[in-house]
Amino acid sequence: MTIHQLSVFVENKSGTVVKVLDCFKENGIQLIAITIADTSEYGICRIVCSEPLRAYDCLKEAGIAVSISEVFAVSLADKPGAAADVLRLFTKEGISVAYLYAFLLAGKAVMVFRTDNKEKARSIIESSGLESIEDSLLSEVFV
Amino acid sequence: MSPNERRALQGKRLHKLVEYVYHNVPFYRSKLQEMDVTPDDINTIDDIVKLPFTTKKDLRDNYPFGLQAVPQSEIIRVHASSGTTGNPTIVGYTRKDVGVWSECMSRSLTAFGVTRDDIFSVGYGYGLFTGGLGAHYGVEHLGAAVLPASTGSTEKHIRLLCDLGVTGLACTPSYALHLAETMEKLGVGRDRIKLRVGAFGAEPWTENMRKEIQERLGLKGYNLYGLSEIMGPGVSYECECQNGSHIADDHFYPEIINPDTLEPQPYGTSGELVFTTLTKQGMPLLRYRTRDLCTLFDEPCPCGRTSVRMGRSDDMLIIRGINVFPSQVESVVLSMPECAPRYLLVVERTGNLDTLTVQVEMRQEYFAQGFDTFEPIFKLERELAAKLKSVLSISAKVEIKQPGTLERSEGKSRFVLDKRVLK
């Protein structure tokens, strides 16, 4: 139901993201999705990749401020309105979403989001019959 | 030497010094003439208050050799301090000056408990900066073995510390921390090194920093103070009591003045430290204003030394009319477990308003606790800003930097970046 996502703290200055991406390159880890949230001074780079646990160790070794966390990942139908319908399942139960992004993986549309009310989100996914994504899918695609 | 004998010696040397500069340094001759003072007016050390002050600006205005008192052929060494604004400061030393310097530095090492059986690594930058060569000559003068490691090749330095069983280390406190960090990164345990004495100086540091260095390197750290305009490291040094630093006041006479009124202050009062070089030949200075703030005290020290001691010194910044000391910022940064023990104060002037930005490095472990939003960073920013405000009495902007991005100091301190252009 959840996948491991890496979050990297970067300053808003030239070259900081390249250093992070080089780490993936050097260790042969495949990026699946990357998104950067920024304020005027800082950015947080969120990354989904083929081997999150190994990537975490590599980034840490390189002295980069990185953390690893579990976020919800569900599969969407590939048609207009699919994302809205899925999100509504959560918001109508009073669950708010801290951030959200989506990507395509092996022909599937995947929506990733974080919420503080994890238990409730979990039970909604179970009861609504949504297809959720696990870490295993991330690595399988690139074997 | 008893206090009275010392004062008599200082008075005699001061008279000779004034006579010397009167006849050899046109800059001082005209200053003394303007004030209607002749060498015959200076007979005891108390007469020093009749003499003019010398400032950093005087040194810059007389760049490069205007304050030199001897012909160039007498000079055997020249050091230059970095000039971030205007001319660098040039100091020429005669053979006798280098000898006095080596002796003062060797006195410092003796006070730290160093003997000729020690192997002492000098991790100050060698070159124009006085730290490297100053410490180097002192170790040789004492008869211990010197390892001129300098800065830069930190990994090789660590290897030599281990393999040679080096027992002493002279460097900036921040470089000592850098060594400790690099050792941890390389997986070199504290038990692999035999360091027992550290001679740390060239930047202000706090008791918290001392504790951290002592714990991580397993040595006892002593404060070593100096400034290139006066000589270099060895102007003052801690003894085993570590209660203030003993000034080599047979060579460097200290005074404390009020920086606003320039009035001399009694012992025990905080103010600007002023030095007169009683025995220097190359570039003797009368009442040089160091811009360092501290107190002086002359209570007997249990170690037996009778020289005047100075409290910890600190470079002072004046921001929006408020005195700000880097050590205040340091104590705040070190009290935050989320931050690495490094910081940079950036002072700028926007319009007519001075602004202070404090840059700190976040520890990697802090972010690694599963953070994936900005909230913990903003929280750290807010906490730091509130603590700084209560300590400094002015507000400072806080910038959190990625781990390992603030510059590690290898020479003179880089804890302050003053970008103000002052008239």
Coordinates of C-alpha atoms in Angstrom, one line a residue:
Chain A
M1 CA 0.0 0.0 0.0
T2 CA 3.0 2.3 0.5
I3 CA 6.3 2.8 -1.2
H4 CA 9.6 4.2 0.1
Q5 CA 10.3 7.7 -1.0
L6 CA 13.5 9.6 -0.5
S7 CA 13.5 13.2 0.5
V8 CA 16.6 15.3 0.0
F9 CA 17.2 18.7 1.5
V10 CA 18.8 21.0 -1.0
E11 CA 19.7 24.7 -0.9
N12 CA 18.5 26.8 -3.7
K13 CA 21.7 27.2 -5.5
S14 CA 23.2 25.9 -8.7
G15 CA 24.5 22.4 -8.8
T16 CA 23.0 20.9 -5.7
V17 CA 20.5 18.6 -7.5
V18 CA 23.2 17.4 -9.9
K19 CA 25.2 16.1 -6.9
V20 CA 22.2 14.1 -5.8
L21 CA 21.5 12.7 -9.3
D22 CA 25.1 11.8 -9.8
C23 CA 24.8 9.6 -6.8
F24 CA 22.1 7.6 -8.5
K25 CA 24.1 7.5 -11.7
E26 CA 27.3 6.2 -10.1
N27 CA 25.4 3.5 -8.2
G28 CA 23.3 2.4 -11.1
I29 CA 19.9 3.1 -9.5
Q30 CA 17.0 4.0 -11.8
L31 CA 15.0 7.1 -11.1
I32 CA 11.2 6.6 -11.5
A33 CA 9.9 10.0 -10.5
I34 CA 11.5 13.1 -9.1
T35 CA 9.8 16.3 -8.0
I36 CA 11.2 19.4 -6.3
A37 CA 9.2 21.6 -3.9
D38 CA 10.9 24.9 -3.2
T39 CA 10.7 28.0 -1.0
S40 CA 12.9 31.0 -1.5
E41 CA 15.9 29.5 0.3
Y42 CA 15.5 25.7 0.3
G43 CA 14.2 22.9 -1.7
I44 CA 13.1 19.4 -0.9
C45 CA 13.7 16.9 -3.7
R46 CA 11.4 13.9 -3.5
I47 CA 12.4 10.8 -5.4
V48 CA 10.9 7.4 -6.2
C49 CA 13.5 5.0 -7.6
S50 CA 14.1 1.3 -8.3
E51 CA 16.0 0.6 -5.0
P52 CA 15.1 3.1 -2.4
L53 CA 16.9 1.4 0.5
R54 CA 20.2 1.1 -1.3
A55 CA 19.8 4.7 -2.7
Y56 CA 19.3 5.9 0.9
D57 CA 22.6 4.4 2.0
C58 CA 24.4 5.7 -1.0
L59 CA 23.2 9.3 -0.5
K60 CA 24.0 9.2 3.2
E61 CA 27.4 7.9 2.5
A62 CA 27.9 10.9 0.1
G63 CA 27.1 13.3 3.1
I64 CA 23.8 14.4 1.6
A65 CA 20.9 15.3 4.0
V66 CA 18.4 12.6 3.0
S67 CA 15.5 10.9 4.8
I68 CA 13.4 8.0 3.8
S69 CA 9.7 7.7 4.4
E70 CA 6.7 5.7 3.4
V71 CA 4.1 7.3 1.3
F72 CA 0.8 6.0 -0.2
A73 CA 0.9 5.0 -3.8
V74 CA -2.3 4.0 -5.7
S75 CA -2.9 3.1 -9.3
L76 CA -5.3 5.2 -11.3
A77 CA -7.4 4.3 -14.3
D78 CA -5.9 6.0 -17.4
K79 CA -8.9 8.3 -18.2
P80 CA -10.0 11.9 -17.5
G81 CA -11.4 12.4 -14.0
A82 CA -9.7 9.4 -12.4
A83 CA -7.4 11.4 -10.1
A84 CA -10.2 13.6 -9.0
D85 CA -12.4 10.6 -8.1
V86 CA -9.7 8.9 -6.1
L87 CA -8.7 12.0 -4.2
R88 CA -12.3 12.7 -3.4
L89 CA -12.5 9.3 -1.6
F90 CA -10.1 10.7 0.9
T91 CA -11.1 14.4 1.2
K92 CA -14.7 13.5 1.9
E93 CA -13.6 11.6 4.9
G94 CA -11.8 14.7 6.2
I95 CA -8.3 13.6 5.2
S96 CA -6.1 16.3 3.9
V97 CA -3.1 15.7 1.7
A98 CA 0.3 17.4 2.4
Y99 CA 1.6 16.8 -1.1
L100 CA 0.8 14.8 -4.2
Y101 CA 2.4 13.8 -7.5
A102 CA 1.8 11.3 -10.2
F103 CA 3.8 9.4 -12.8
L104 CA 3.5 6.5 -15.2
L105 CA 5.1 3.2 -14.5
A106 CA 4.8 0.1 -16.7
G107 CA 1.7 1.4 -18.3
K108 CA 0.1 2.3 -15.0
A109 CA -0.8 5.8 -13.8
V110 CA 0.5 6.0 -10.2
M111 CA -0.5 8.7 -7.7
V112 CA 1.7 9.3 -4.7
F113 CA 0.6 11.3 -1.7
R114 CA 1.3 12.0 1.9
T115 CA -1.2 12.4 4.7
D116 CA -0.8 12.6 8.4
N117 CA -3.9 10.4 9.0
K118 CA -2.3 7.2 7.9
E119 CA -4.7 4.7 9.6
K120 CA -7.7 6.2 8.0
A121 CA -6.1 6.5 4.6
R122 CA -5.2 2.8 4.9
S123 CA -8.7 1.7 5.6
I124 CA -10.2 3.8 2.8
I125 CA -7.8 2.2 0.3
E126 CA -8.8 -1.2 1.6
S127 CA -12.5 -0.7 1.6
S128 CA -12.6 1.1 -1.8
G129 CA -10.8 -1.6 -3.6
L130 CA -8.2 0.7 -5.0
E131 CA -5.1 -1.0 -6.4
S132 CA -2.1 0.0 -4.4
I133 CA 1.6 -0.1 -5.3
E134 CA 4.4 -1.7 -3.4
D135 CA 8.2 -1.3 -3.5
S136 CA 8.5 -4.7 -5.2
L137 CA 6.8 -3.2 -8.4
L138 CA 9.5 -0.4 -8.4
S139 CA 12.3 -2.9 -8.6
E140 CA 10.6 -5.5 -10.8
V141 CA 10.2 -3.1 -13.7
F142 CA 13.9 -2.6 -14.1
V143 CA 15.2 -6.1 -13.6
Chain B
M1 CA 59.9 38.5 38.5
S2 CA 58.1 40.7 41.1
P3 CA 55.4 43.2 39.9
N4 CA 57.7 46.1 40.8
E5 CA 60.7 44.7 39.0
R6 CA 58.5 44.0 36.0
R7 CA 57.2 47.5 35.9
A8 CA 60.7 48.9 36.1
L9 CA 61.8 46.7 33.2
Q10 CA 58.7 47.7 31.2
G11 CA 59.4 51.4 31.9
K12 CA 63.0 51.2 30.8
R13 CA 62.0 49.3 27.6
L14 CA 59.3 51.8 26.8
H15 CA 61.7 54.7 27.1
K16 CA 64.1 53.0 24.7
L17 CA 61.2 52.1 22.4
V18 CA 60.0 55.7 22.1
E19 CA 63.5 57.0 21.6
Y20 CA 63.9 54.3 18.9
V21 CA 60.7 55.1 16.9
Y22 CA 61.2 58.9 17.4
H23 CA 64.5 58.6 15.5
N24 CA 63.6 55.8 13.0
V25 CA 59.9 56.0 12.1
P26 CA 58.9 59.4 10.6
F27 CA 55.2 58.5 11.1
Y28 CA 55.7 58.3 14.9
R29 CA 58.1 61.2 15.0
S30 CA 55.5 63.6 13.5
K31 CA 52.7 62.1 15.7
L32 CA 54.8 62.6 18.8
Q33 CA 55.8 66.1 17.7
E34 CA 52.1 67.0 17.1
M35 CA 51.4 65.9 20.7
D36 CA 54.4 67.7 22.0
V37 CA 55.9 64.6 23.5
T38 CA 59.6 63.8 23.4
P39 CA 61.3 60.5 24.4
D40 CA 62.5 62.3 27.6
D41 CA 58.8 62.6 28.7
I42 CA 58.5 58.8 28.9
N43 CA 60.3 57.4 31.9
T44 CA 58.0 54.9 33.6
I45 CA 55.5 52.5 32.2
D46 CA 52.7 54.8 33.5
D47 CA 53.8 57.4 31.0
I48 CA 52.4 55.2 28.2
V49 CA 49.1 57.1 28.4
K50 CA 50.9 60.1 26.8
L51 CA 51.6 58.2 23.7
P52 CA 49.5 58.1 20.5
F53 CA 47.4 55.1 19.4
T54 CA 48.1 53.2 16.2
T55 CA 45.3 51.7 14.2
K56 CA 44.9 49.1 11.5
K57 CA 44.2 52.1 9.2
D58 CA 47.6 53.6 10.0
L59 CA 49.2 50.3 8.9
R60 CA 47.2 50.3 5.6
D61 CA 48.0 54.0 5.0
N62 CA 51.7 53.3 5.3
Y63 CA 51.6 50.3 3.1
P64 CA 53.9 48.5 2.6
F65 CA 57.0 49.5 4.6
G66 CA 56.1 52.9 6.0
L67 CA 56.2 51.9 9.6
Q68 CA 59.4 49.9 9.3
A69 CA 62.1 51.1 11.7
V70 CA 65.1 49.4 10.1
P71 CA 66.8 49.4 6.7
Q72 CA 65.5 46.6 4.4
S73 CA 68.8 44.7 4.8
E74 CA 68.0 44.1 8.5
I75 CA 64.7 42.4 7.7
I76 CA 64.8 38.6 7.4
R77 CA 61.1 37.7 7.2
V78 CA 58.0 39.4 5.9
H79 CA 54.4 38.2 6.7
A80 CA 51.2 39.6 5.2
S81 CA 47.7 39.4 6.6
S82 CA 44.8 39.0 4.2
G83 CA 43.3 42.3 3.3
T84 CA 39.7 41.8 2.5
T85 CA 39.3 45.6 2.3
G86 CA 42.1 47.7 1.1
N87 CA 45.8 47.0 1.4
P88 CA 47.1 43.9 3.2
T89 CA 49.0 44.4 6.4
I90 CA 52.7 43.8 6.0
V91 CA 55.0 43.0 8.9
G92 CA 58.8 42.8 8.6
Y93 CA 60.8 40.9 11.3
T94 CA 64.5 41.3 12.1
R95 CA 66.6 38.3 13.2
K96 CA 66.1 39.4 16.8
D97 CA 62.3 39.7 16.3
V98 CA 62.1 36.2 15.0
G99 CA 64.2 35.1 18.0
V100 CA 61.9 36.8 20.5
W101 CA 58.9 35.3 18.7
S102 CA 60.3 31.8 18.8
E103 CA 61.0 32.2 22.5
C104 CA 57.5 33.5 23.3
M105 CA 56.0 30.7 21.3
S106 CA 58.2 28.2 23.1
R107 CA 57.1 29.7 26.4
S108 CA 53.5 29.0 25.4
L109 CA 54.3 25.4 24.6
T110 CA 56.1 25.0 27.9
A111 CA 53.0 26.3 29.7
F112 CA 51.0 23.7 27.8
G113 CA 53.3 21.0 29.3
V114 CA 55.1 20.3 26.0
T115 CA 58.7 19.0 26.3
R116 CA 61.5 18.0 23.9
D117 CA 60.1 14.4 24.0
D118 CA 57.0 15.5 22.1
I119 CA 56.3 15.2 18.4
F120 CA 54.3 18.3 17.5
S121 CA 52.2 18.6 14.4
V122 CA 51.6 22.2 13.1
G123 CA 48.3 22.3 11.3
Y124 CA 48.2 26.0 10.8
G125 CA 48.6 27.2 7.2
Y126 CA 52.2 27.8 6.4
G127 CA 52.8 30.9 4.3
L128 CA 52.0 34.5 4.6
F129 CA 49.8 33.7 7.7
T130 CA 51.9 33.9 10.9
G131 CA 50.3 30.7 12.4
G132 CA 52.3 28.1 10.6
L133 CA 55.8 29.4 10.7
G134 CA 55.2 31.0 14.2
A135 CA 54.3 27.7 15.8
H136 CA 56.9 25.9 13.8
Y137 CA 59.8 28.0 15.1
G138 CA 58.5 27.7 18.6
V139 CA 58.4 23.9 18.6
E140 CA 62.0 23.9 17.2
H141 CA 63.1 26.5 19.8
L142 CA 61.8 24.2 22.6
G143 CA 63.6 21.2 21.1
A144 CA 60.5 19.1 20.4
A145 CA 60.2 17.6 16.9
V146 CA 58.0 19.5 14.6
L147 CA 55.9 17.9 11.9
P148 CA 55.1 20.8 9.4
A149 CA 51.8 19.3 8.3
S150 CA 50.2 22.6 7.4
T151 CA 46.6 22.4 6.2
G152 CA 45.0 20.8 3.2
S153 CA 46.0 17.1 3.0
T154 CA 43.9 16.1 6.0
E155 CA 43.9 12.4 5.3
K156 CA 47.7 12.2 5.1
H157 CA 47.8 14.3 8.2
I158 CA 45.6 11.8 10.1
R159 CA 47.7 8.9 8.8
L160 CA 50.9 10.5 10.2
L161 CA 49.2 11.3 13.5
C162 CA 48.6 7.6 13.9
D163 CA 51.8 6.2 12.4
L164 CA 54.2 8.6 14.1
G165 CA 52.4 8.7 17.5
V166 CA 52.2 12.5 17.3
T167 CA 51.5 13.9 20.8
G168 CA 50.8 17.6 20.1
L169 CA 48.8 19.5 17.6
A170 CA 48.7 23.2 16.8
C171 CA 45.9 24.5 14.6
T172 CA 42.7 26.5 14.6
P173 CA 39.9 25.1 16.7
S174 CA 37.8 24.6 13.6
Y175 CA 40.5 22.7 11.8
A176 CA 40.8 20.5 14.9
L177 CA 37.1 19.7 14.5
H178 CA 37.6 19.1 10.8
L179 CA 40.3 16.6 11.6
A180 CA 38.0 14.9 14.1
E181 CA 35.2 14.7 11.5
T182 CA 37.5 13.4 8.8
M183 CA 38.8 10.7 11.3
E184 CA 35.2 9.6 11.9
K185 CA 34.5 9.5 8.2
L186 CA 37.6 7.4 7.6
G187 CA 36.7 5.1 10.5
V188 CA 39.9 6.0 12.4
G189 CA 39.1 5.6 16.1
R190 CA 40.4 7.9 18.8
D191 CA 42.4 5.1 20.3
R192 CA 44.6 5.1 17.1
I193 CA 46.1 8.5 17.9
K194 CA 48.3 9.6 20.8
L195 CA 47.6 13.3 20.9
R196 CA 47.7 14.8 24.4
V197 CA 48.2 18.5 23.9
G198 CA 46.4 20.9 21.6
A199 CA 47.6 24.5 21.0
F200 CA 44.5 26.2 19.5
G201 CA 44.1 29.8 18.4
A202 CA 43.8 32.3 15.6
E203 CA 40.0 32.4 16.0
P204 CA 37.8 33.0 19.0
W205 CA 36.4 29.7 20.5
T206 CA 34.2 28.9 23.5
E207 CA 34.3 26.4 26.3
N208 CA 31.7 24.3 24.5
M209 CA 34.0 24.0 21.5
R210 CA 36.9 23.1 23.8
K211 CA 34.9 20.3 25.3
E212 CA 33.9 19.0 22.0
I213 CA 37.5 19.0 20.6
Q214 CA 38.9 17.4 23.8
E215 CA 36.3 14.6 23.7
R216 CA 36.7 13.9 20.0
L217 CA 40.5 14.0 19.9
G218 CA 41.3 12.8 23.4
L219 CA 43.7 15.7 24.2
K220 CA 43.8 18.8 26.4
G221 CA 43.2 21.9 24.5
Y222 CA 45.0 25.2 25.4
N223 CA 44.3 28.7 24.1
L224 CA 47.1 30.3 22.1
Y225 CA 46.6 34.0 21.2
G226 CA 48.5 36.2 18.9
L227 CA 48.1 38.7 16.1
S228 CA 50.5 39.3 13.2
E229 CA 50.6 43.1 13.6
I230 CA 52.2 42.5 17.0
M231 CA 54.1 39.3 16.3
G232 CA 52.0 36.2 15.7
P233 CA 51.0 33.2 17.9
G234 CA 52.6 33.4 21.4
V235 CA 51.6 36.9 22.5
S236 CA 49.6 35.1 25.2
Y237 CA 48.9 31.6 26.3
E238 CA 47.0 29.5 28.9
C239 CA 48.8 27.7 31.7
E240 CA 47.6 24.5 33.3
C241 CA 45.1 26.5 35.4
Q242 CA 43.3 27.6 32.2
N243 CA 42.0 30.7 33.8
G244 CA 42.8 33.4 31.3
S245 CA 45.9 33.6 29.1
H246 CA 49.3 34.9 30.3
I247 CA 50.6 37.7 28.3
A248 CA 54.3 37.8 27.5
D249 CA 54.2 41.3 28.9
D250 CA 58.0 41.8 29.1
H251 CA 57.7 42.1 25.3
F252 CA 54.1 43.2 24.7
Y253 CA 52.6 45.7 27.1
P254 CA 48.8 45.4 27.3
E255 CA 46.3 48.0 28.1
I256 CA 42.5 48.0 28.0
I257 CA 40.7 51.2 26.7
N258 CA 37.2 52.2 26.3
P259 CA 36.8 52.0 22.5
D260 CA 34.6 55.1 22.4
T261 CA 36.4 57.5 24.7
L262 CA 39.8 55.9 24.3
E263 CA 40.3 56.3 28.1
P264 CA 42.5 53.6 29.7
Q265 CA 40.4 51.2 31.9
P266 CA 41.4 49.6 35.1
Y267 CA 42.1 45.8 35.3
G268 CA 38.9 43.8 35.5
T269 CA 37.0 46.2 33.2
S270 CA 36.1 44.9 29.7
G271 CA 37.3 47.0 26.8
E272 CA 39.5 47.1 23.7
L273 CA 42.8 45.4 24.0
V274 CA 45.8 47.6 23.1
F275 CA 49.4 46.4 22.7
T276 CA 52.8 48.2 22.7
T277 CA 55.7 46.2 21.4
L278 CA 58.4 46.9 24.0
T279 CA 61.3 45.1 22.2
K280 CA 60.4 44.9 18.6
Q281 CA 62.9 46.2 16.0
G282 CA 61.4 45.6 12.5
M283 CA 58.0 47.2 12.9
P284 CA 57.5 48.5 16.5
L285 CA 54.1 49.7 17.3
L286 CA 52.9 52.1 20.0
R287 CA 49.5 51.4 21.6
Y288 CA 48.2 49.3 18.7
R289 CA 44.4 49.0 18.9
T290 CA 43.6 45.3 18.3
R291 CA 39.8 45.6 18.0
D292 CA 39.7 42.5 20.3
L293 CA 37.6 43.0 23.4
C294 CA 38.6 41.4 26.7
T295 CA 39.5 42.1 30.3
L296 CA 42.9 42.1 31.9
F297 CA 43.7 40.9 35.4
D298 CA 46.8 40.5 37.5
E299 CA 45.7 38.4 40.5
P300 CA 48.5 35.9 41.3
C301 CA 48.0 32.7 39.3
P302 CA 48.4 29.3 41.1
C303 CA 50.9 28.3 38.4
G304 CA 53.4 30.8 39.7
R305 CA 53.6 33.0 36.6
T306 CA 53.3 36.7 37.5
S307 CA 52.4 38.1 34.1
V308 CA 49.2 39.8 33.4
R309 CA 46.4 37.6 32.1
M310 CA 43.7 38.4 29.5
G311 CA 40.2 36.8 29.4
R312 CA 39.0 35.2 26.3
S313 CA 39.2 37.6 23.4
D314 CA 36.5 38.1 20.7
D315 CA 36.3 40.1 17.5
M316 CA 33.6 42.6 18.0
L317 CA 31.1 43.6 15.3
I318 CA 28.9 46.6 15.6
I319 CA 25.6 46.0 14.0
R320 CA 22.9 48.7 14.2
G321 CA 24.8 50.2 17.1
I322 CA 24.8 46.9 19.0
N323 CA 28.0 45.1 19.9
V324 CA 27.8 41.6 18.5
F325 CA 30.4 38.9 19.3
P326 CA 30.8 35.8 17.2
S327 CA 31.2 33.7 20.4
Q328 CA 27.6 34.6 21.3
V329 CA 26.4 33.1 18.1
E330 CA 28.7 30.1 18.6
S331 CA 27.2 29.3 22.0
V332 CA 23.7 29.3 20.5
V333 CA 24.8 27.1 17.5
L334 CA 26.5 24.6 19.8
S335 CA 23.5 24.4 22.0
M336 CA 21.4 23.1 19.1
P337 CA 21.9 19.4 18.6
E338 CA 20.4 19.8 15.1
C339 CA 23.3 21.9 13.9
A340 CA 26.9 21.1 13.1
P341 CA 29.4 23.2 15.1
R342 CA 30.0 25.7 12.3
Y343 CA 28.5 29.0 11.4
L344 CA 29.1 32.1 9.4
L345 CA 27.9 35.6 10.2
V346 CA 27.2 37.7 7.2
V347 CA 26.8 41.4 7.7
E348 CA 25.4 43.5 4.9
R349 CA 24.1 47.0 4.5
T350 CA 20.9 47.6 2.6
G351 CA 20.1 51.3 2.3
N352 CA 21.1 52.6 5.7
L353 CA 20.3 49.4 7.6
D354 CA 22.7 46.7 8.7
T355 CA 21.4 43.2 8.4
L356 CA 22.9 40.1 10.1
T357 CA 22.4 36.7 8.6
V358 CA 23.6 33.6 10.4
Q359 CA 24.3 30.6 8.3
V360 CA 24.4 27.3 10.0
E361 CA 24.9 23.7 8.8
M362 CA 22.2 21.2 9.5
R363 CA 23.5 17.8 10.7
Q364 CA 22.8 15.0 8.4
E365 CA 21.3 12.9 11.2
Y366 CA 18.7 15.6 12.0
F367 CA 17.1 15.4 8.6
A368 CA 17.4 11.6 8.4
Q369 CA 14.8 11.1 11.1
G370 CA 12.1 10.7 8.4
F371 CA 11.5 14.3 7.5
D372 CA 10.0 14.9 4.1
T373 CA 8.5 18.4 4.5
F374 CA 9.8 21.9 5.2
E375 CA 8.3 22.1 8.6
P376 CA 11.3 20.8 10.6
I377 CA 13.6 23.2 8.7
F378 CA 11.3 26.1 9.4
K379 CA 11.0 25.0 13.0
L380 CA 14.8 25.0 13.3
E381 CA 15.0 28.4 11.7
R382 CA 12.5 29.8 14.1
E383 CA 14.1 28.3 17.2
L384 CA 17.6 29.6 16.2
A385 CA 16.2 33.0 15.3
A386 CA 14.5 33.3 18.7
K387 CA 17.6 32.1 20.6
L388 CA 19.9 34.5 18.7
K389 CA 17.5 37.4 19.3
S390 CA 17.5 36.8 23.0
V391 CA 21.3 36.5 23.2
L392 CA 22.3 39.2 20.7
S393 CA 19.5 41.7 21.3
I394 CA 19.1 42.2 17.6
S395 CA 17.3 40.0 15.2
A396 CA 19.2 37.9 12.7
K397 CA 18.0 36.1 9.7
V398 CA 18.8 32.4 9.8
E399 CA 19.9 30.3 6.8
I400 CA 20.1 26.6 7.1
K401 CA 22.8 25.1 4.9
Q402 CA 23.3 21.5 3.6
P403 CA 25.7 19.4 5.7
G404 CA 29.4 20.0 4.8
T405 CA 28.9 23.2 2.8
L406 CA 30.2 25.9 5.1
E407 CA 33.9 26.5 4.6
R408 CA 36.3 24.8 7.1
S409 CA 38.8 27.4 8.3
E410 CA 42.4 26.6 7.8
G411 CA 44.0 29.9 8.6
K412 CA 42.6 32.9 10.3
S413 CA 39.0 32.7 11.2
R414 CA 36.2 32.9 8.6
F415 CA 33.3 33.1 11.0
V416 CA 32.5 36.6 9.9
L417 CA 31.9 38.0 6.4
D418 CA 31.4 41.7 6.7
K419 CA 30.1 43.0 3.3
R420 CA 29.4 46.5 4.5
V421 CA 31.3 49.2 2.6
L422 CA 32.1 51.8 5.2
K423 CA 33.2 55.3 4.5

